[in-house]
Coordinates of C-alpha atoms in Angstrom, one line a residue:
Chain H
M127 CA 24.3 48.8 9.9
D128 CA 21.2 50.3 11.4
L129 CA 19.3 47.3 13.4
L130 CA 15.7 49.3 13.5
A131 CA 16.0 49.1 9.5
N132 CA 15.7 45.5 9.3
I133 CA 12.2 44.4 9.0
P134 CA 11.0 40.6 8.6
Y135 CA 8.4 41.4 5.8
P136 CA 7.5 44.0 3.0
Q137 CA 4.6 46.5 3.7
W138 CA 2.2 44.6 1.4
L139 CA 2.6 41.4 3.4
N140 CA 0.2 40.6 6.3
P141 CA 1.3 37.9 8.6
G142 CA -1.9 36.8 9.6
D143 CA -3.2 36.3 5.9
N144 CA 0.3 34.7 4.9
A145 CA 0.3 32.3 8.0
W146 CA -3.2 31.2 7.1
Q147 CA -2.6 30.7 3.4
L148 CA 0.2 28.5 4.2
I149 CA -1.4 26.4 6.9
A150 CA -4.5 26.1 4.4
A151 CA -2.2 24.9 1.7
T152 CA -0.6 22.4 4.0
L153 CA -4.1 21.1 5.1
V154 CA -4.6 20.6 1.2
G155 CA -1.3 18.7 1.0
L156 CA -2.3 16.6 3.8
M157 CA -5.6 15.8 1.9
S158 CA -3.2 14.0 -1.0
I159 CA -0.5 12.7 1.2
P160 CA -1.6 10.8 3.4
A161 CA -5.2 11.0 3.0
L162 CA -5.8 9.8 -0.4
A163 CA -3.1 7.1 -0.2
V164 CA -4.3 5.5 2.6
L165 CA -8.1 6.2 1.8
Y166 CA -7.3 4.6 -1.6
G167 CA -5.0 1.9 -0.3
G168 CA -7.9 1.1 1.9
L169 CA -10.5 1.0 -0.8
V170 CA -8.3 -1.4 -3.1
Q171 CA -7.7 -5.1 -3.1
K172 CA -4.9 -6.0 -0.7
K173 CA -2.6 -6.7 -3.5
W174 CA -2.7 -3.2 -4.9
I175 CA -2.1 -1.2 -1.7
V176 CA 1.9 -0.5 -2.5
N177 CA 1.2 0.2 -6.3
T178 CA -1.8 2.7 -5.5
M179 CA 0.3 4.4 -2.6
L180 CA 3.1 4.9 -4.9
M181 CA 1.0 6.6 -7.7
V182 CA 0.0 8.8 -4.9
F183 CA 2.9 10.2 -3.6
T184 CA 4.8 10.0 -7.2
G185 CA 1.8 12.0 -8.4
F186 CA 2.0 14.4 -6.0
S187 CA 6.1 15.1 -6.4
L188 CA 5.6 15.4 -10.3
T189 CA 2.8 18.1 -10.3
L190 CA 5.2 20.2 -8.0
V191 CA 8.1 20.0 -10.2
V192 CA 5.8 20.9 -13.3
W193 CA 4.1 23.4 -11.3
V194 CA 7.3 25.6 -10.3
L195 CA 8.9 24.9 -13.9
Y196 CA 6.0 26.5 -15.7
G197 CA 2.8 25.3 -14.5
Y198 CA 1.8 28.0 -11.9
N199 CA 2.4 30.7 -14.7
M200 CA 0.4 29.1 -17.2
A201 CA -2.5 28.9 -14.8
F202 CA -2.2 32.0 -13.1
G203 CA 0.6 34.1 -14.5
T204 CA 0.4 36.9 -17.1
A205 CA -2.1 35.8 -20.2
A206 CA -0.5 34.5 -23.4
H207 CA -2.3 36.6 -25.8
L208 CA -2.8 33.7 -28.6
G209 CA -5.5 35.4 -30.7
G210 CA -7.9 38.0 -31.6
N211 CA -10.7 37.4 -29.1
D212 CA -11.4 37.1 -25.1
F213 CA -11.2 33.4 -25.3
L214 CA -7.9 32.8 -26.8
N215 CA -6.6 35.9 -25.2
N216 CA -7.1 34.6 -21.8
L217 CA -6.7 30.8 -22.3
V218 CA -3.5 30.3 -20.8
G219 CA -0.4 32.3 -19.0
V220 CA 2.9 32.8 -20.4
P221 CA 4.8 29.7 -19.0
H222 CA 8.0 31.0 -16.8
T223 CA 9.7 29.3 -13.6
L224 CA 9.5 30.3 -10.0
L225 CA 13.2 29.6 -9.7
N226 CA 14.6 32.8 -8.9
A227 CA 14.3 35.2 -5.8
A228 CA 12.0 37.7 -7.3
S229 CA 9.4 35.4 -8.5
S230 CA 9.5 33.5 -5.2
Q231 CA 9.2 36.3 -2.6
G232 CA 7.7 39.1 -4.8
Q233 CA 3.9 40.1 -4.0
A234 CA 1.7 37.5 -5.4
V235 CA -0.2 39.0 -8.5
S236 CA -3.1 37.1 -10.3
D237 CA -5.9 38.5 -12.5
T238 CA -7.9 36.4 -10.5
N239 CA -8.4 38.9 -7.6
T240 CA -8.8 42.4 -8.8
V241 CA -10.8 43.4 -5.7
V242 CA -7.9 43.8 -3.1
P243 CA -4.1 42.8 -3.4
F244 CA -2.8 39.8 -2.2
H245 CA -1.1 40.0 1.0
F246 CA 1.7 37.2 0.6
P247 CA 4.3 36.5 -1.6
T248 CA 4.3 34.3 -4.8
A249 CA 5.8 31.4 -3.1
T250 CA 2.9 31.5 -0.8
L251 CA 0.1 31.5 -3.6
A252 CA 2.1 29.1 -6.1
Y253 CA 2.5 26.5 -3.0
F254 CA -1.3 26.8 -2.2
Q255 CA -2.2 26.4 -5.7
F256 CA 0.1 23.5 -6.4
A257 CA -1.8 21.6 -3.6
F258 CA -5.0 21.8 -5.6
A259 CA -3.0 21.1 -8.8
A260 CA -1.7 18.2 -7.2
I261 CA -4.7 16.4 -6.0
T262 CA -6.7 16.7 -9.0
P263 CA -4.7 13.7 -10.9
L264 CA -4.5 12.0 -7.7
L265 CA -8.6 12.0 -7.6
F266 CA -8.9 10.8 -11.1
L267 CA -6.2 8.3 -10.0
G268 CA -9.0 6.5 -8.2
G269 CA -10.5 5.6 -11.6
L270 CA -7.5 4.1 -13.0
V271 CA -6.1 1.8 -10.1
G272 CA -5.6 -1.8 -10.5
R273 CA -4.3 -2.0 -13.7
L274 CA -2.3 1.3 -15.1
K275 CA 1.2 0.9 -16.0
F276 CA 3.5 2.8 -13.6
K277 CA 5.3 4.4 -16.4
A278 CA 2.2 5.4 -17.9
W279 CA 1.2 7.1 -14.9
L280 CA 4.8 9.2 -14.8
V281 CA 3.9 10.3 -18.2
I282 CA 0.1 11.2 -17.8
V283 CA 0.2 13.5 -14.5
P284 CA 2.9 15.9 -16.1
L285 CA 1.0 16.1 -19.4
W286 CA -2.5 16.3 -18.0
I287 CA -1.6 19.2 -15.7
S288 CA 0.0 20.9 -18.7
V289 CA -3.0 20.3 -21.2
V290 CA -5.8 19.9 -19.0
Y291 CA -5.5 21.5 -15.4
V292 CA -3.6 24.8 -16.4
V293 CA -6.3 25.6 -18.9
N294 CA -9.4 24.9 -16.5
A295 CA -7.8 26.6 -13.9
K296 CA -7.1 30.1 -16.2
L297 CA -10.4 30.2 -17.6
M298 CA -12.2 29.6 -14.2
W299 CA -9.6 31.2 -11.7
G300 CA -6.7 33.0 -13.6
G301 CA -8.9 36.1 -14.7
G302 CA -9.6 33.9 -18.1
F303 CA -13.0 33.6 -20.1
F304 CA -15.3 31.8 -17.8
A305 CA -13.9 34.0 -15.0
L306 CA -14.6 37.3 -17.1
K307 CA -18.1 36.2 -18.2
G308 CA -19.1 35.9 -14.3
A309 CA -18.9 32.1 -13.8
V310 CA -17.6 31.2 -10.4
D311 CA -15.9 28.5 -8.6
F312 CA -15.3 29.1 -5.0
A313 CA -12.6 26.4 -4.3
G314 CA -12.8 24.1 -7.4
G315 CA -15.9 22.0 -7.8
F316 CA -15.5 22.5 -11.4
V317 CA -11.8 23.1 -12.1
I318 CA -10.7 20.0 -9.6
H319 CA -13.4 17.7 -9.0
L320 CA -16.0 17.9 -12.2
S321 CA -12.6 17.5 -14.3
A322 CA -11.3 14.9 -12.2
G323 CA -14.7 12.9 -12.4
V324 CA -14.4 13.1 -16.3
A325 CA -10.9 12.3 -16.6
A326 CA -11.2 9.3 -14.4
F327 CA -13.9 8.2 -16.6
V328 CA -12.6 8.9 -19.8
G329 CA -9.3 7.5 -18.8
A330 CA -10.6 4.3 -17.3
A331 CA -12.6 3.8 -20.6
I332 CA -9.0 4.3 -22.8
I333 CA -7.0 2.0 -20.4
G334 CA -9.7 -1.0 -20.2
P335 CA -10.8 -2.9 -17.5
R336 CA -9.3 -4.6 -14.2
L337 CA -9.0 -7.9 -13.9
K338 CA -12.3 -9.6 -13.2
R339 CA -11.0 -11.2 -10.2
D340 CA -10.2 -7.4 -9.0
R341 CA -13.4 -6.1 -9.9
T342 CA -15.1 -8.7 -7.2
T343 CA -12.8 -8.8 -4.5
V344 CA -13.4 -6.8 -1.1
P345 CA -11.3 -3.7 0.0
S346 CA -8.3 -4.3 1.9
N347 CA -8.9 -2.3 5.0
L348 CA -11.9 0.0 6.3
M349 CA -9.8 1.4 9.1
M350 CA -7.5 2.9 6.8
V351 CA -10.5 4.4 5.0
A352 CA -11.6 5.8 8.0
I353 CA -8.0 7.6 8.6
G354 CA -8.0 8.8 4.9
A355 CA -11.6 10.2 4.9
G356 CA -10.9 11.9 8.4
V357 CA -7.8 13.5 7.0
L358 CA -9.5 14.6 3.6
W359 CA -12.7 16.0 5.7
M360 CA -10.4 18.2 8.0
G361 CA -8.1 19.0 5.2
W362 CA -11.1 20.4 3.4
N363 CA -10.6 23.2 5.8
G364 CA -7.9 24.4 4.0
F365 CA -9.4 23.6 0.6
N366 CA -12.4 25.6 1.0
G367 CA -11.0 28.1 3.8
G368 CA -7.8 29.0 2.0
A369 CA -10.0 30.0 -1.3
P370 CA -10.8 33.3 -0.2
Y371 CA -6.9 34.0 0.1
Y372 CA -7.6 36.3 3.3
A373 CA -8.0 34.8 7.1
G374 CA -11.4 37.0 7.2
A375 CA -14.9 36.7 8.0
D376 CA -15.6 34.6 4.6
T377 CA -13.0 32.5 5.6
G378 CA -15.1 31.2 8.7
S379 CA -18.2 31.0 6.8
A380 CA -16.5 29.0 4.2
I381 CA -15.0 26.3 6.6
L382 CA -18.4 26.1 8.7
N383 CA -20.6 25.8 5.4
T384 CA -18.1 23.1 4.7
N385 CA -18.4 21.1 7.4
L386 CA -22.4 21.8 7.7
A387 CA -22.6 20.6 4.4
T388 CA -20.7 17.5 4.6
A389 CA -22.5 16.6 8.0
V390 CA -25.8 16.7 6.3
A391 CA -24.5 14.8 3.4
V392 CA -22.8 11.9 5.4
L393 CA -26.3 11.5 7.4
T394 CA -28.2 11.7 4.0
W395 CA -26.3 8.6 2.5
V396 CA -26.6 6.7 5.8
F397 CA -30.5 7.4 6.0
M398 CA -30.7 6.4 2.1
D399 CA -29.0 3.1 2.8
M400 CA -31.1 2.5 5.7
T401 CA -34.2 2.9 4.0
L402 CA -33.9 2.5 0.3
T403 CA -31.4 -0.6 -0.1
K404 CA -32.1 -4.2 0.0
Q405 CA -30.2 -4.7 3.2
K406 CA -31.9 -1.4 4.9
K407 CA -28.4 -1.3 7.1
P408 CA -26.2 1.8 7.6
M409 CA -23.2 0.9 5.9
F410 CA -19.6 2.8 6.7
L411 CA -18.4 3.0 3.0
G412 CA -21.7 4.7 2.4
A413 CA -21.3 7.1 4.9
I414 CA -17.9 8.0 3.4
N415 CA -19.2 8.2 0.0
G416 CA -21.8 10.9 1.7
M417 CA -18.9 12.7 3.0
I418 CA -17.0 13.0 -0.3
C419 CA -20.4 14.1 -1.8
G420 CA -20.7 16.9 0.8
L421 CA -17.4 18.0 0.8
V422 CA -17.3 18.1 -3.1
G423 CA -20.7 19.6 -3.4
I424 CA -20.1 22.6 -1.3
T425 CA -16.6 23.3 -2.7
P426 CA -18.0 25.4 -5.4
S427 CA -20.2 27.6 -3.3
A428 CA -18.8 27.2 0.1
G429 CA -18.3 31.1 0.8
F430 CA -21.1 32.1 -1.5
V431 CA -23.9 30.4 0.5
N432 CA -25.3 31.4 4.0
G433 CA -25.8 28.2 6.2
L434 CA -29.2 27.1 4.8
G435 CA -27.7 26.9 1.3
A436 CA -25.0 24.7 2.9
I437 CA -27.8 22.2 4.1
I438 CA -29.9 22.4 1.0
V439 CA -26.3 21.6 -0.9
G440 CA -25.3 18.9 1.3
F441 CA -28.5 17.1 0.9
L442 CA -28.8 17.5 -2.6
C443 CA -25.2 16.1 -3.7
T444 CA -25.9 13.1 -1.8
F445 CA -29.4 12.6 -3.0
V446 CA -28.3 12.8 -6.8
V447 CA -25.1 11.2 -6.3
W448 CA -26.6 8.1 -4.3
F449 CA -29.2 7.5 -7.0
A450 CA -26.5 7.8 -9.6
W451 CA -24.0 5.3 -7.7
N452 CA -26.9 2.6 -7.4
Y453 CA -28.9 3.1 -10.7
L454 CA -27.2 5.3 -13.4
S455 CA -24.0 3.1 -12.4
R456 CA -26.1 0.0 -14.3
V457 CA -26.7 1.6 -17.6
R458 CA -24.5 2.8 -20.5
P459 CA -22.1 4.2 -20.7
F460 CA -21.4 3.7 -16.9
S461 CA -22.1 0.1 -16.7
K462 CA -19.3 -0.4 -19.6
V463 CA -16.6 1.6 -18.2
D464 CA -14.4 0.4 -15.1
D465 CA -14.0 3.4 -13.0
A466 CA -12.6 1.5 -10.3
L467 CA -13.4 3.6 -7.2
G468 CA -16.5 5.2 -8.8
V469 CA -14.7 8.9 -9.2
V470 CA -17.0 9.8 -12.0
F471 CA -20.0 9.9 -9.1
T472 CA -18.5 11.1 -6.0
H473 CA -16.4 13.8 -7.5
G474 CA -17.8 14.1 -11.1
F475 CA -21.7 14.3 -10.4
A476 CA -21.3 16.1 -6.8
G477 CA -18.9 18.4 -8.5
L478 CA -21.5 19.2 -11.1
V479 CA -24.4 19.6 -8.7
G480 CA -22.5 21.9 -6.3
G481 CA -21.5 24.1 -9.3
L482 CA -24.7 24.4 -10.5
A483 CA -26.2 25.0 -7.2
V484 CA -24.1 28.2 -6.9
G485 CA -26.3 29.7 -9.7
L486 CA -29.4 28.7 -7.5
F487 CA -28.3 29.3 -3.8
A488 CA -25.7 31.8 -3.6
D489 CA -26.7 34.5 -1.2
P490 CA -25.4 38.0 -2.3
K491 CA -25.4 39.2 1.2
M492 CA -22.3 36.7 1.9
A493 CA -19.4 39.0 1.4
V494 CA -16.4 37.4 0.1
Y495 CA -14.8 40.9 0.0
L496 CA -15.9 44.1 1.6
A497 CA -16.0 47.6 0.2
D498 CA -14.5 50.7 1.4
D499 CA -17.1 51.2 3.9
G500 CA -16.2 48.0 5.6
K501 CA -19.6 46.6 5.7
S502 CA -21.1 46.0 2.4
A503 CA -20.0 43.5 -0.2
A504 CA -17.5 44.4 -2.8
F505 CA -17.9 40.8 -4.0
S506 CA -20.4 38.6 -3.6
V507 CA -22.5 36.2 -5.7
G508 CA -26.6 35.9 -6.1
G509 CA -28.1 32.9 -7.2
W510 CA -31.6 32.5 -8.2
F511 CA -33.1 32.0 -4.7
Y512 CA -32.4 35.5 -3.9
T513 CA -32.0 37.4 -7.3
H514 CA -34.9 35.4 -8.9
S515 CA -32.7 35.8 -12.0
F516 CA -31.2 32.5 -13.8
H517 CA -28.2 34.6 -15.0
Q518 CA -25.9 33.2 -12.6
L519 CA -27.1 29.5 -13.1
W520 CA -26.7 30.0 -17.1
E521 CA -23.2 31.0 -16.6
Q522 CA -22.5 28.1 -14.4
F523 CA -24.0 25.6 -16.7
L524 CA -21.8 27.4 -19.5
A525 CA -18.4 26.8 -17.6
A526 CA -19.7 23.3 -16.9
V527 CA -20.1 22.2 -20.5
W528 CA -16.8 23.7 -21.1
V529 CA -15.0 21.8 -18.1
I530 CA -16.7 18.2 -19.3
G531 CA -15.9 19.0 -22.8
Y532 CA -12.4 20.2 -22.6
T533 CA -11.4 17.6 -19.7
A534 CA -12.6 15.1 -21.9
V535 CA -11.2 15.8 -25.1
G536 CA -7.8 16.9 -23.2
T537 CA -7.5 13.4 -21.5
T538 CA -8.2 11.4 -24.2
I539 CA -5.3 13.4 -26.0
V540 CA -2.8 12.8 -23.1
F541 CA -3.9 9.2 -22.6
Y542 CA -3.2 8.5 -26.3
I543 CA 0.2 10.4 -26.1
A544 CA 1.1 8.3 -23.2
K545 CA 0.1 5.0 -24.8
V546 CA 2.3 5.8 -27.6
I547 CA 5.3 6.7 -25.5
V548 CA 5.0 3.6 -23.1
R549 CA 3.8 1.2 -25.4
G550 CA 0.4 0.6 -24.1
L551 CA -1.4 1.9 -20.7
R552 CA -2.3 -1.7 -19.3
E553 CA -0.3 -4.1 -17.5
T554 CA 0.0 -7.4 -18.7
D555 CA -2.3 -10.0 -17.3
E556 CA 0.3 -11.9 -16.1
V557 CA 1.5 -8.7 -14.1
L558 CA -2.1 -8.0 -13.0
E559 CA -2.5 -11.5 -11.4
V560 CA 0.0 -10.7 -8.9
G561 CA -0.1 -6.9 -8.4
D562 CA 2.3 -5.0 -6.0
L563 CA 4.7 -8.1 -5.8
A564 CA 5.0 -8.2 -9.6
M565 CA 5.1 -4.5 -10.0
H566 CA 7.4 -3.2 -7.3
D567 CA 8.7 -6.3 -5.3
E568 CA 6.7 -4.9 -2.4
E569 CA 3.9 -5.9 -0.4
A570 CA 1.5 -3.8 2.1
F571 CA 2.0 -6.7 4.8
P572 CA 5.1 -8.4 4.6
T573 CA 5.1 -11.8 6.1
E574 CA 8.1 -12.1 8.4
T575 CA 8.0 -15.8 8.9
F576 CA 9.3 -16.9 5.5
A577 CA 11.4 -13.9 4.4
E578 CA 15.0 -14.1 4.8
R579 CA 17.7 -11.6 3.8
V580 CA 19.9 -12.9 0.8
S581 CA 21.6 -9.7 -0.2
A582 CA 22.8 -6.9 1.5
L583 CA 22.6 -3.1 0.8
S584 CA 25.8 -2.2 -1.1
R585 CA 27.1 0.2 1.3
Y586 CA 27.9 -2.5 4.0
Chain B
M168 CA -4.0 -43.1 22.3
K169 CA -5.0 -41.3 19.3
L170 CA -4.4 -37.9 17.7
V171 CA -7.6 -35.6 18.7
V172 CA -8.2 -33.1 16.1
A173 CA -11.3 -30.8 16.7
I174 CA -12.7 -27.6 14.8
L175 CA -13.8 -24.9 16.9
K176 CA -15.7 -21.8 17.0
P177 CA -12.9 -19.3 17.9
F178 CA -14.9 -17.8 20.9
K179 CA -15.0 -21.2 22.6
L180 CA -11.3 -22.0 22.8
D181 CA -11.2 -20.7 26.4
D182 CA -13.7 -22.8 27.7
V183 CA -12.0 -26.0 25.9
K184 CA -8.7 -24.8 26.9
E185 CA -9.7 -24.5 30.7
R186 CA -11.6 -27.9 30.8
L187 CA -8.7 -29.6 28.9
K188 CA -6.2 -28.1 31.6
A189 CA -8.6 -29.4 34.2
L190 CA -8.0 -33.0 32.8
N191 CA -4.3 -32.5 32.9
V192 CA -3.9 -32.1 29.4
T193 CA -0.3 -30.3 29.2
G194 CA -0.4 -28.3 26.0
M195 CA -2.2 -28.3 22.7
T196 CA -1.8 -26.6 19.2
I197 CA -3.8 -24.3 17.7
T198 CA -4.2 -23.1 13.7
E199 CA -6.3 -20.5 12.7
A200 CA -8.9 -22.1 9.7
Q201 CA -11.5 -21.1 7.6
G202 CA -14.4 -23.8 7.2
F203 CA -18.4 -23.9 6.6
G204 CA -20.6 -26.6 7.9
R205 CA -24.5 -26.1 8.8
Q206 CA -23.7 -22.5 9.9
R207 CA -22.9 -21.8 6.2
G208 CA -21.4 -18.4 5.1
H209 CA -22.6 -14.8 4.9
T210 CA -23.0 -11.8 2.7
E211 CA -20.9 -8.6 2.7
V212 CA -21.7 -5.3 1.3
Y213 CA -19.2 -3.0 0.2
R214 CA -20.2 0.4 -1.7
G215 CA -23.3 -1.2 -2.5
A216 CA -21.8 -4.4 -4.0
E217 CA -22.7 -7.8 -2.6
Y218 CA -20.1 -10.2 -1.7
E219 CA -20.5 -13.9 -0.9
V220 CA -18.3 -15.1 1.9
D221 CA -19.0 -19.0 2.2
F222 CA -16.0 -19.5 4.8
V223 CA -16.0 -18.3 8.4
P224 CA -13.1 -18.0 10.5
K225 CA -12.1 -21.3 12.8
L226 CA -10.0 -23.0 15.0
K227 CA -8.2 -26.1 14.5
L228 CA -7.4 -27.8 17.8
E229 CA -4.9 -30.7 17.9
L230 CA -3.9 -32.8 20.9
E231 CA -0.7 -34.9 20.7
P232 CA -1.3 -38.3 22.6
R233 CA 1.9 -37.4 25.1
R234 CA 0.3 -34.2 26.1
V235 CA -2.7 -36.4 27.6
S236 CA -1.5 -37.4 30.9
V237 CA -1.7 -41.0 32.1
L238 CA -4.4 -40.4 34.4
N239 CA -6.5 -40.1 31.4
S240 CA -4.5 -42.5 29.0
D241 CA -7.3 -43.8 27.1
S242 CA -8.3 -40.2 25.9
E243 CA -11.8 -41.0 25.9
S244 CA -12.5 -38.0 28.6
T245 CA -10.7 -35.8 26.5
T246 CA -12.4 -36.4 23.3
K247 CA -15.4 -36.2 25.2
V248 CA -14.6 -32.5 26.5
V249 CA -13.7 -31.4 23.1
G250 CA -16.9 -33.0 21.6
R251 CA -18.8 -31.1 23.9
F252 CA -17.8 -27.9 22.7
K253 CA -17.2 -28.6 18.7
A254 CA -18.5 -26.3 16.5

């Protein structure tokens, strides 16, 4: 065999792009595990830590299996032509697996990107997109913790990915109807955050509230919140930085913009707490809410806006969500639904405001991809601020209406199916009184003093 | 000889311990406790919601009679020391 003929990768593969995409995917994965596990674990009551963390880890696993078996191709594969119009013909992809060598190592192809070919294999794109799919149910889990049956969760995640997520992803990203019409979502402000916010709210309404006691007790651990939030922020560099699919100039812009918007958002929330609350004090959990508003808000526009746009988006998202969190939460329907961690505000409202902001502040000079001359933009987005046209805002608005409506209907269907399958979505009050110990025979901080082993593992 | 029980503000423990040692007290028992008195509780705010916390951390100090040396057998001075630092 001629050794010179051995090459590590095919012609179409660019090692820099492939390496970056896999690192970005891993960063996004870290946002789920451990970031959301410990962030949510720190925000829930002490007796719900184990349950919450277990739901995060199992939800992540469930989505990956679904994704490889059929989910990826429903969202990003060849369109299944379901009917005689653009909408139905581009609603979902043909479901098939990624289990053989060709489907894993072949060049990634997607209707998403017709400007330049992907420079990495399907396995890379599928894993990157999996990390996004996986975090979405974990985000809406924040609205459901503290009363959801564990078995119900095991049914809800695969169903929701199959019914809701793949359709929104196809329509916005996978070359579907809204993508064709010109709506854009840089890294998931609509597909992930707006959708998760709506699902959290609708799901929480269907399941019913937590026990009164759990609604009125303090969070378990603010240091865990700090760790989770910090990993979330830095992980977002992969979230928004991976969205261009190339380790290019716009990747740098997207990451810098993401951090800039977030910094402004944190400071805005802290400043609002210091001036507009009764206590007039800066609060850590307020800063974290601001951080999430900034990260979520800049997600739909990270590589479409310039630095000034990022500052405006960061400020605007926190400004709106702060008022929603403190005032809108007191009026119907928000006051009647126990969205445990307030996902509808920090993800739903922030995702909506951020997604609409694309139509206002996207700078056409911010080139996502370049034309043949290597200078001018082959793909960029222009908002009202630069084009004096409301066209992009209108497209963003239509896509937002779809995501809100479809997610609400889809989530309702999924939750009622799960309710029938596992006979009720809410644990009994008896179990809820105890929490982790009743559901899992474990607690987050076991007491050493009184615990004595009474049975050995069978292998001894 | 009496069992001396005192409830202390946690940060006062070192002072009390040193003074008692100086009186030749040879040991003591400390329990972490929660309580409120004149000090009352306080309010905490998490994510915009207010929580009333009535009880604040205290330390419960117990001195068994046998720990008090013969030099201070009436335990009067021991009580005085603890009394000075009591919460």
